[in-house]
Amino acid sequence: MMEKNVSSEGYFILLGFSKWPHLEAALFVVILIFYLMTLIGNLFIIILARLDSRLHTPMYFFLSNLSFLDLCYTTSSIPQLLVNLWGPEKTISYASCMVQLYSCLALGTTERVLLVVMSYDRYVAVCRPLHYTVLMHPRLCHMLALVCWISGFTTSALHSSFTFWVPLCGHHQVDNFFCEVLALLQLSCVDIHANELTLMVMSSIFVVIPLILILSSYGAITKAVLKMQSTTGLQKVFGTCGAHLMVVFLFFIPVMCIYLQPPTENSQDQGKFIALIYTVVTPSLNPLIYTLRNKDVRGALRRLMGY
């Protein structure tokens, strides 16, 4: 069989949801709505946290980083998906595919590390409130945010390089709606067990370990909260930490379902719909989860509007 590197063709075909053509129109409308919600909601958080001095705290600094991450993450894949759902043309250039893979890996990894940092911030705020301003001073917050971004983009550079170094042969049809590691490895004409092992190890490091750290932080928070006597304090802590945990589960559970199970033909089809949760749904819900019952944000909005 003649082997041919797909990069010589200059493009890939993103199959996406072409197996279900009757769903594409409905998916286009639903995804467009969620994407607009993501843009509006996350921009709202970033602008409000920037303009209101009372929100210049570590919690809202990290929340602004999360909102910016969600904006970048969705924009790296959703516009291309909408174009593919709208018309018959489902191609993406080789260079664009490389950029998309790198961006998605980098931003996804950065978000997982950032959620760990946010859980630590909540742990210090609840369990060591008297030392909070000392432990979470602005310089440390900026350093922690920088570590999140550097870790994400460095890891992505290594992992995406391993993926594109593999000879991609034969057809150039990517069985997903964006350039993703597992779908691209299926195009390989060589043994990819080493790549699959690398993916499993990286997933364990940047999915399982962050989740354990986050749950450990909130376990300590829960233990401290149960000792509180103030009902108002209990409600405020549970409200804030509950929002954080909801975001964590909405992001981590779909990722674990895709990357921590053996790849099969059925799991690949299921993975497309699961991937929609953490690429489309979760980023749009984050602003609602964090602000819907947040008195600080409602107060900042009233002050901004002059009420």
XYZ file of N, CA, C and O in Angstrom, residues 57-181:
500
model
N -9.932 41.813 43.633
C -9.526 40.833 44.636
C -8.967 39.603 43.919
O -9.202 39.424 42.717
N -8.214 38.747 44.636
C -7.679 37.547 43.992
C -8.745 36.681 43.323
O -8.533 36.175 42.216
N -9.901 36.533 43.991
C -10.949 35.683 43.435
C -11.387 36.163 42.059
O -11.490 35.376 41.106
N -11.624 37.465 41.912
C -12.106 37.998 40.634
C -10.967 38.174 39.632
O -11.214 38.193 38.428
N -9.743 38.291 40.119
C -8.601 38.281 39.210
C -8.509 36.922 38.505
O -8.362 36.852 37.275
N -8.604 35.845 39.288
C -8.555 34.508 38.692
C -9.803 34.221 37.863
O -9.728 33.550 36.831
N -10.944 34.737 38.300
C -12.174 34.548 37.537
C -12.091 35.259 36.186
O -12.576 34.737 35.168
N -11.458 36.423 36.144
C -11.261 37.124 34.874
C -10.346 36.324 33.949
O -10.573 36.259 32.737
N -9.320 35.695 34.531
C -8.447 34.826 33.739
C -9.228 33.649 33.170
O -9.031 33.264 32.012
N -10.110 33.076 34.000
C -10.936 31.956 33.539
C -11.860 32.392 32.407
O -12.019 31.671 31.414
N -12.443 33.563 32.527
C -13.331 34.066 31.482
C -12.575 34.313 30.187
O -13.056 33.987 29.096
N -11.378 34.881 30.295
C -10.567 35.110 29.100
C -10.167 33.785 28.458
O -10.175 33.641 27.226
N -9.833 32.797 29.288
C -9.516 31.459 28.783
C -10.692 30.869 28.016
O -10.531 30.300 26.931
N -11.884 30.989 28.593
C -13.079 30.432 27.941
C -13.351 31.114 26.607
O -13.759 30.467 25.636
N -13.138 32.427 26.556
C -13.311 33.148 25.294
C -12.350 32.614 24.227
O -12.744 32.345 23.087
N -11.086 32.459 24.612
C -10.083 31.971 23.655
C -10.345 30.521 23.273
O -10.200 30.148 22.101
N -10.726 29.719 24.255
C -10.918 28.287 24.028
C -12.046 28.031 23.040
O -11.912 27.250 22.090
N -13.175 28.688 23.246
C -14.301 28.487 22.337
C -14.009 29.063 20.952
O -14.367 28.459 19.941
N -13.335 30.216 20.907
C -13.042 30.843 19.622
C -12.043 30.029 18.804
O -12.019 30.135 17.568
N -11.242 29.203 19.452
C -10.270 28.388 18.729
C -10.915 27.259 17.930
O -10.289 26.715 17.022
N -12.165 26.901 18.252
C -12.791 25.766 17.557
C -14.217 26.020 17.070
O -14.615 25.489 16.028
N -14.984 26.826 17.793
C -16.412 26.957 17.478
C -16.677 27.668 16.151
O -17.538 27.221 15.380
N -16.005 28.782 15.806
C -16.268 29.397 14.497
C -16.061 28.428 13.335
O -16.868 28.392 12.395
N -15.010 27.627 13.395
C -14.759 26.629 12.351
C -15.884 25.595 12.316
O -16.342 25.179 11.242
N -16.354 25.181 13.491
C -17.465 24.223 13.563
C -18.725 24.812 12.950
O -19.447 24.127 12.207
N -19.027 26.070 13.226
C -20.228 26.707 12.670
C -20.151 26.791 11.147
O -21.148 26.569 10.456
N -18.966 27.111 10.636
C -18.784 27.154 9.173
C -19.034 25.780 8.566
O -19.710 25.648 7.541
N -18.519 24.743 9.200
C -18.681 23.386 8.682
C -20.125 22.911 8.755
O -20.585 22.169 7.887
N -20.843 23.332 9.807
C -22.237 22.934 9.942
C -23.130 23.680 8.954
O -24.169 23.170 8.538
N -22.730 24.908 8.578
C -23.560 25.746 7.722
C -23.554 25.279 6.270
O -24.586 25.304 5.600
N -22.383 24.855 5.781
C -22.287 24.516 4.365
C -21.656 23.165 4.136
O -21.207 22.490 5.070
N -21.590 22.751 2.887
C -21.024 21.437 2.559
C -19.503 21.384 2.705
O -18.931 20.317 2.840
N -18.843 22.540 2.645
C -17.384 22.582 2.745
C -16.952 22.355 4.196
O -17.309 23.122 5.085
N -16.193 21.284 4.431
C -15.796 20.935 5.787
C -14.278 20.828 5.923
O -13.767 20.078 6.751
N -13.561 21.568 5.113
C -12.106 21.458 5.119
C -11.477 22.471 6.069
O -12.064 23.513 6.380
N -10.263 22.150 6.501
C -9.441 23.052 7.297
C -8.008 22.856 6.823
O -7.576 21.729 6.556
N -7.277 23.932 6.656
C -5.911 23.822 6.163
C -5.028 23.120 7.193
O -5.331 23.102 8.392
N -3.939 22.565 6.702
C -3.010 21.852 7.587
C -2.467 22.795 8.660
O -2.397 22.433 9.846
N -2.090 24.016 8.265
C -1.558 24.985 9.226
C -2.608 25.363 10.266
O -2.316 25.455 11.469
N -3.853 25.582 9.807
C -4.929 25.937 10.739
C -5.218 24.801 11.709
O -5.524 25.032 12.882
N -5.105 23.582 11.208
C -5.319 22.415 12.064
C -4.249 22.346 13.149
O -4.552 22.059 14.321
N -3.003 22.624 12.784
C -1.912 22.630 13.761
C -2.150 23.693 14.830
O -1.987 23.439 16.026
N -2.551 24.893 14.395
C -2.808 25.988 15.335
C -3.975 25.633 16.254
O -3.926 25.889 17.471
N -5.021 25.032 15.685
C -6.195 24.671 16.474
C -5.855 23.617 17.517
O -6.263 23.719 18.679
N -5.101 22.596 17.112
C -4.701 21.556 18.055
C -3.868 22.148 19.181
O -4.119 21.874 20.366
N -2.885 22.964 18.821
C -2.015 23.570 19.831
C -2.818 24.454 20.782
O -2.643 24.393 22.007
N -3.716 25.268 20.232
C -4.496 26.194 21.053
C -5.421 25.452 22.008
O -5.503 25.793 23.200
N -6.119 24.450 21.498
C -7.057 23.705 22.340
C -6.340 22.985 23.470
O -6.793 22.996 24.620
N -5.203 22.352 23.149
C -4.434 21.669 24.182
C -3.906 22.658 25.220
O -3.986 22.428 26.432
N -3.368 23.776 24.750
C -2.774 24.766 25.652
C -3.820 25.390 26.566
O -3.635 25.469 27.789
N -4.936 25.817 25.990
C -5.964 26.495 26.774
C -6.680 25.536 27.713
O -7.020 25.895 28.843
N -6.905 24.295 27.250
C -7.536 23.307 28.120
C -6.665 22.973 29.310
O -7.152 22.886 30.452
N -5.364 22.784 29.090
C -4.436 22.487 30.185
C -4.327 23.669 31.133
O -4.329 23.512 32.363
N -4.240 24.871 30.583
C -4.166 26.079 31.409
C -5.393 26.201 32.304
O -5.277 26.538 33.493
N -6.566 25.896 31.753
C -7.797 26.010 32.551
C -7.811 25.023 33.701
O -8.239 25.349 34.820
N -7.333 23.806 33.467
C -7.323 22.819 34.542
C -6.391 23.255 35.668
O -6.727 23.100 36.846
N -5.222 23.796 35.327
C -4.295 24.277 36.358
C -4.877 25.501 37.060
O -4.751 25.651 38.285
N -5.546 26.366 36.312
C -6.145 27.562 36.907
C -7.236 27.196 37.908
O -7.373 27.837 38.955
N -8.014 26.169 37.614
C -9.053 25.732 38.550
C -8.443 25.225 39.853
O -9.045 25.371 40.922
N -7.245 24.631 39.775
C -6.533 24.235 40.993
C -6.168 25.476 41.802
O -6.357 25.526 43.025
N -5.634 26.491 41.129
C -5.241 27.732 41.807
C -6.459 28.406 42.440
O -6.388 28.917 43.574
N -7.581 28.390 41.738
C -8.803 29.001 42.279
C -9.291 28.252 43.512
O -9.795 28.863 44.465
N -9.148 26.938 43.521
C -9.548 26.160 44.701
C -8.621 26.466 45.884
O -9.063 26.524 47.041
N -7.322 26.688 45.594
C -6.385 27.069 46.660
C -6.743 28.441 47.218
O -6.690 28.663 48.441
N -7.118 29.362 46.343
C -7.538 30.692 46.788
C -8.727 30.598 47.729
O -8.768 31.256 48.771
N -9.707 29.760 47.403
C -10.875 29.578 48.265
C -10.481 28.897 49.582
O -11.029 29.211 50.635
N -9.534 27.960 49.506
C -9.063 27.282 50.720
C -8.442 28.298 51.686
O -8.744 28.290 52.894
N -7.589 29.169 51.186
C -6.944 30.173 52.043
C -7.985 31.136 52.603
O -7.941 31.505 53.788
N -8.951 31.533 51.762
C -9.971 32.491 52.193
C -10.830 31.940 53.324
O -11.211 32.681 54.242
N -11.128 30.650 53.288
C -12.015 30.047 54.281
C -11.243 29.510 55.480
O -11.622 29.728 56.630
N -10.151 28.794 55.211
C -9.434 28.101 56.285
C -8.380 28.968 56.979
O -8.017 28.698 58.126
N -7.885 29.989 56.299
C -6.873 30.870 56.903
C -7.217 32.332 56.607
O -6.425 33.065 55.986
N -8.391 32.772 57.011
C -8.854 34.126 56.641
C -7.980 35.251 57.191
O -7.847 36.290 56.551
N -7.381 35.061 58.362
C -6.557 36.117 58.951
C -5.256 36.322 58.186
O -4.637 37.395 58.269
N -4.821 35.303 57.459
C -3.581 35.399 56.698
C -3.835 35.560 55.191
O -2.896 35.499 54.410
N -5.098 35.772 54.826
C -5.448 35.766 53.400
C -4.712 36.853 52.619
O -4.144 36.591 51.556
N -4.719 38.073 53.132
C -4.096 39.174 52.386
C -2.583 39.000 52.284
O -1.958 39.502 51.341
N -1.989 38.299 53.260
C -0.551 38.062 53.219
C -0.219 36.945 52.233
O 0.703 37.051 51.412
N -1.004 35.845 52.297
C -0.725 34.683 51.448
C -1.097 34.924 49.993
O -0.434 34.422 49.085
N -2.177 35.673 49.757
C -2.659 35.891 48.389
C -2.441 37.348 47.974
O -3.349 38.006 47.484
N -1.213 37.821 48.147
C -0.929 39.197 47.753
C -0.862 39.285 46.226
O -0.659 38.269 45.534
N -1.038 40.480 45.667
C -1.139 40.628 44.199
C 0.021 40.036 43.417
O -0.179 39.427 42.365
N 1.246 40.171 43.928
C 2.392 39.644 43.194
C 2.314 38.120 43.062
O 2.590 37.568 41.992
N 1.918 37.445 44.154
C 1.788 35.988 44.104
C 0.676 35.581 43.151
O 0.809 34.613 42.402
N -0.440 36.318 43.165
C -1.561 35.999 42.272
C -1.129 36.088 40.807
O -1.480 35.214 40.003
N -0.383 37.129 40.472
C 0.095 37.272 39.097
C 1.078 36.154 38.735
O 1.060 35.639 37.609
N 1.903 35.752 39.693
C 2.844 34.664 39.439
C 2.116 33.344 39.228
O 2.458 32.557 38.339
N 1.080 33.090 40.041
C 0.309 31.856 39.896
C -0.408 31.817 38.549
O -0.441 30.769 37.887
N -0.967 32.954 38.145
C -1.629 33.012 36.841
C -0.628 32.764 35.719
O -0.917 32.044 34.750
N 0.566 33.338 35.855
C 1.603 33.145 34.840
C 2.030 31.680 34.761
O 2.238 31.139 33.664
N 2.140 31.024 35.914
C 2.483 29.599 35.948
C 1.424 28.774 35.215
O 1.755 27.836 34.474
N 0.160 29.128 35.408
C -0.931 28.416 34.719
C -0.769 28.504 33.207
O -0.839 27.483 32.497
N -0.549 29.717 32.717
C -0.431 29.921 31.269
C 0.820 29.253 30.714
O 0.764 28.605 29.655
N 1.947 29.380 31.414
C 3.195 28.781 30.923
C 3.096 27.263 30.901
O 3.524 26.612 29.935
N 2.536 26.676 31.954
C 2.409 25.218 32.004
C 1.531 24.703 30.872
O 1.837 23.681 30.238
N 0.444 25.420 30.581
C -0.449 24.997 29.508
C 0.193 25.057 28.143
O 0.142 24.093 27.371
N 0.852 26.173 27.834
C 1.424 26.347 26.502
C 2.690 25.525 26.303
O 2.971 25.088 25.187
N 3.442 25.300 27.388
C 4.631 24.450 27.275
C 4.240 23.000 27.036
O 4.795 22.324 26.156
N 3.300 22.510 27.816
C 2.829 21.133 27.656
C 2.234 20.918 26.275
O 2.476 19.885 25.625
N 1.467 21.885 25.803
C 0.849 21.765 24.488
C 1.894 21.714 23.380
O 1.740 20.972 22.400
N 2.960 22.506 23.521
C 4.017 22.504 22.507
C 4.636 21.123 22.370
O 4.872 20.629 21.256
N 4.877 20.463 23.501
C 5.464 19.120 23.472
C 4.491 18.103 22.893
O 4.835 17.306 22.006
N 3.242 18.160 23.366
C 2.275 17.134 22.980
C 1.828 17.282 21.525
O 1.699 16.288 20.801
N 1.588 18.495 21.083
C 1.185 18.701 19.689
C 2.326 18.357 18.732
O 2.086 17.865 17.626
N 3.578 18.589 19.176
C 4.719 18.208 18.341
C 4.781 16.696 18.163
O 5.000 16.197 17.050
N 4.558 15.945 19.259
C 4.547 14.487 19.169
C 3.454 14.011 18.216
O 3.632 13.044 17.481
N 2.321 14.712 18.213
C 1.199 14.304 17.355
C 1.512 14.550 15.887
O 1.297 13.681 15.039
N 2.060 15.710 15.549
C 2.294 16.033 14.142
C 3.600 15.447 13.604
O 3.824 15.470 12.394
N 4.443 14.907 14.481
C 5.614 14.194 14.002
C 5.257 12.811 13.470
O 6.003 12.224 12.703
N 4.109 12.293 13.896
C 3.670 10.972 13.434
C 3.261 11.078 11.965
O 2.471 11.971 11.607
N 3.753 10.207 11.096
C 3.336 10.241 9.683
C 1.834 9.990 9.546
O 1.320 8.973 10.007
N 1.138 10.944 8.944
C -0.305 10.831 8.738
C -0.544 10.455 7.285
O -0.236 11.221 6.387
N -1.087 9.277 7.067
C -1.099 8.718 5.718
C -2.518 8.418 5.237
O -3.473 8.429 6.005
N -2.595 8.117 3.930
C -3.870 7.707 3.341
C -4.864 8.855 3.293
O -4.547 9.967 2.891
N -6.106 8.572 3.734
C -7.159 9.597 3.679
C -6.859 10.699 4.693
O -6.104 10.517 5.641
N -7.449 11.854 4.481
C -7.210 12.979 5.379
C -8.519 13.441 6.012
O -8.795 14.631 6.136
N -9.345 12.484 6.412
C -10.622 12.771 7.048
C -10.494 12.622 8.563
O -10.256 11.528 9.077
N -10.640 13.719 9.280
C -10.541 13.730 10.737
C -11.933 13.488 11.312
O -12.859 14.268 11.069
N -12.072 12.408 12.071
C -13.386 12.015 12.581
C -13.723 12.780 13.861
O -13.882 12.208 14.941
N -13.810 14.093 13.733
C -14.233 14.950 14.832
C -14.585 16.308 14.249
O -14.376 16.550 13.049
N -15.104 17.223 15.104
C -15.468 18.539 14.591
C -14.349 19.554 14.782
O -14.482 20.716 14.384
N -13.230 19.133 15.384
C -12.045 19.988 15.481
C -10.809 19.102 15.490
O -10.904 17.877 15.649
N -9.655 19.708 15.278
C -8.405 18.943 15.240
C -8.027 18.543 16.658
O -7.613 19.379 17.465
N -8.175 17.265 16.930
C -8.007 16.734 18.272
C -7.065 15.535 18.204
O -7.002 14.844 17.185
N -6.315 15.305 19.280
C -5.223 14.332 19.259
C -5.684 12.944 18.831
O -5.123 12.338 17.900
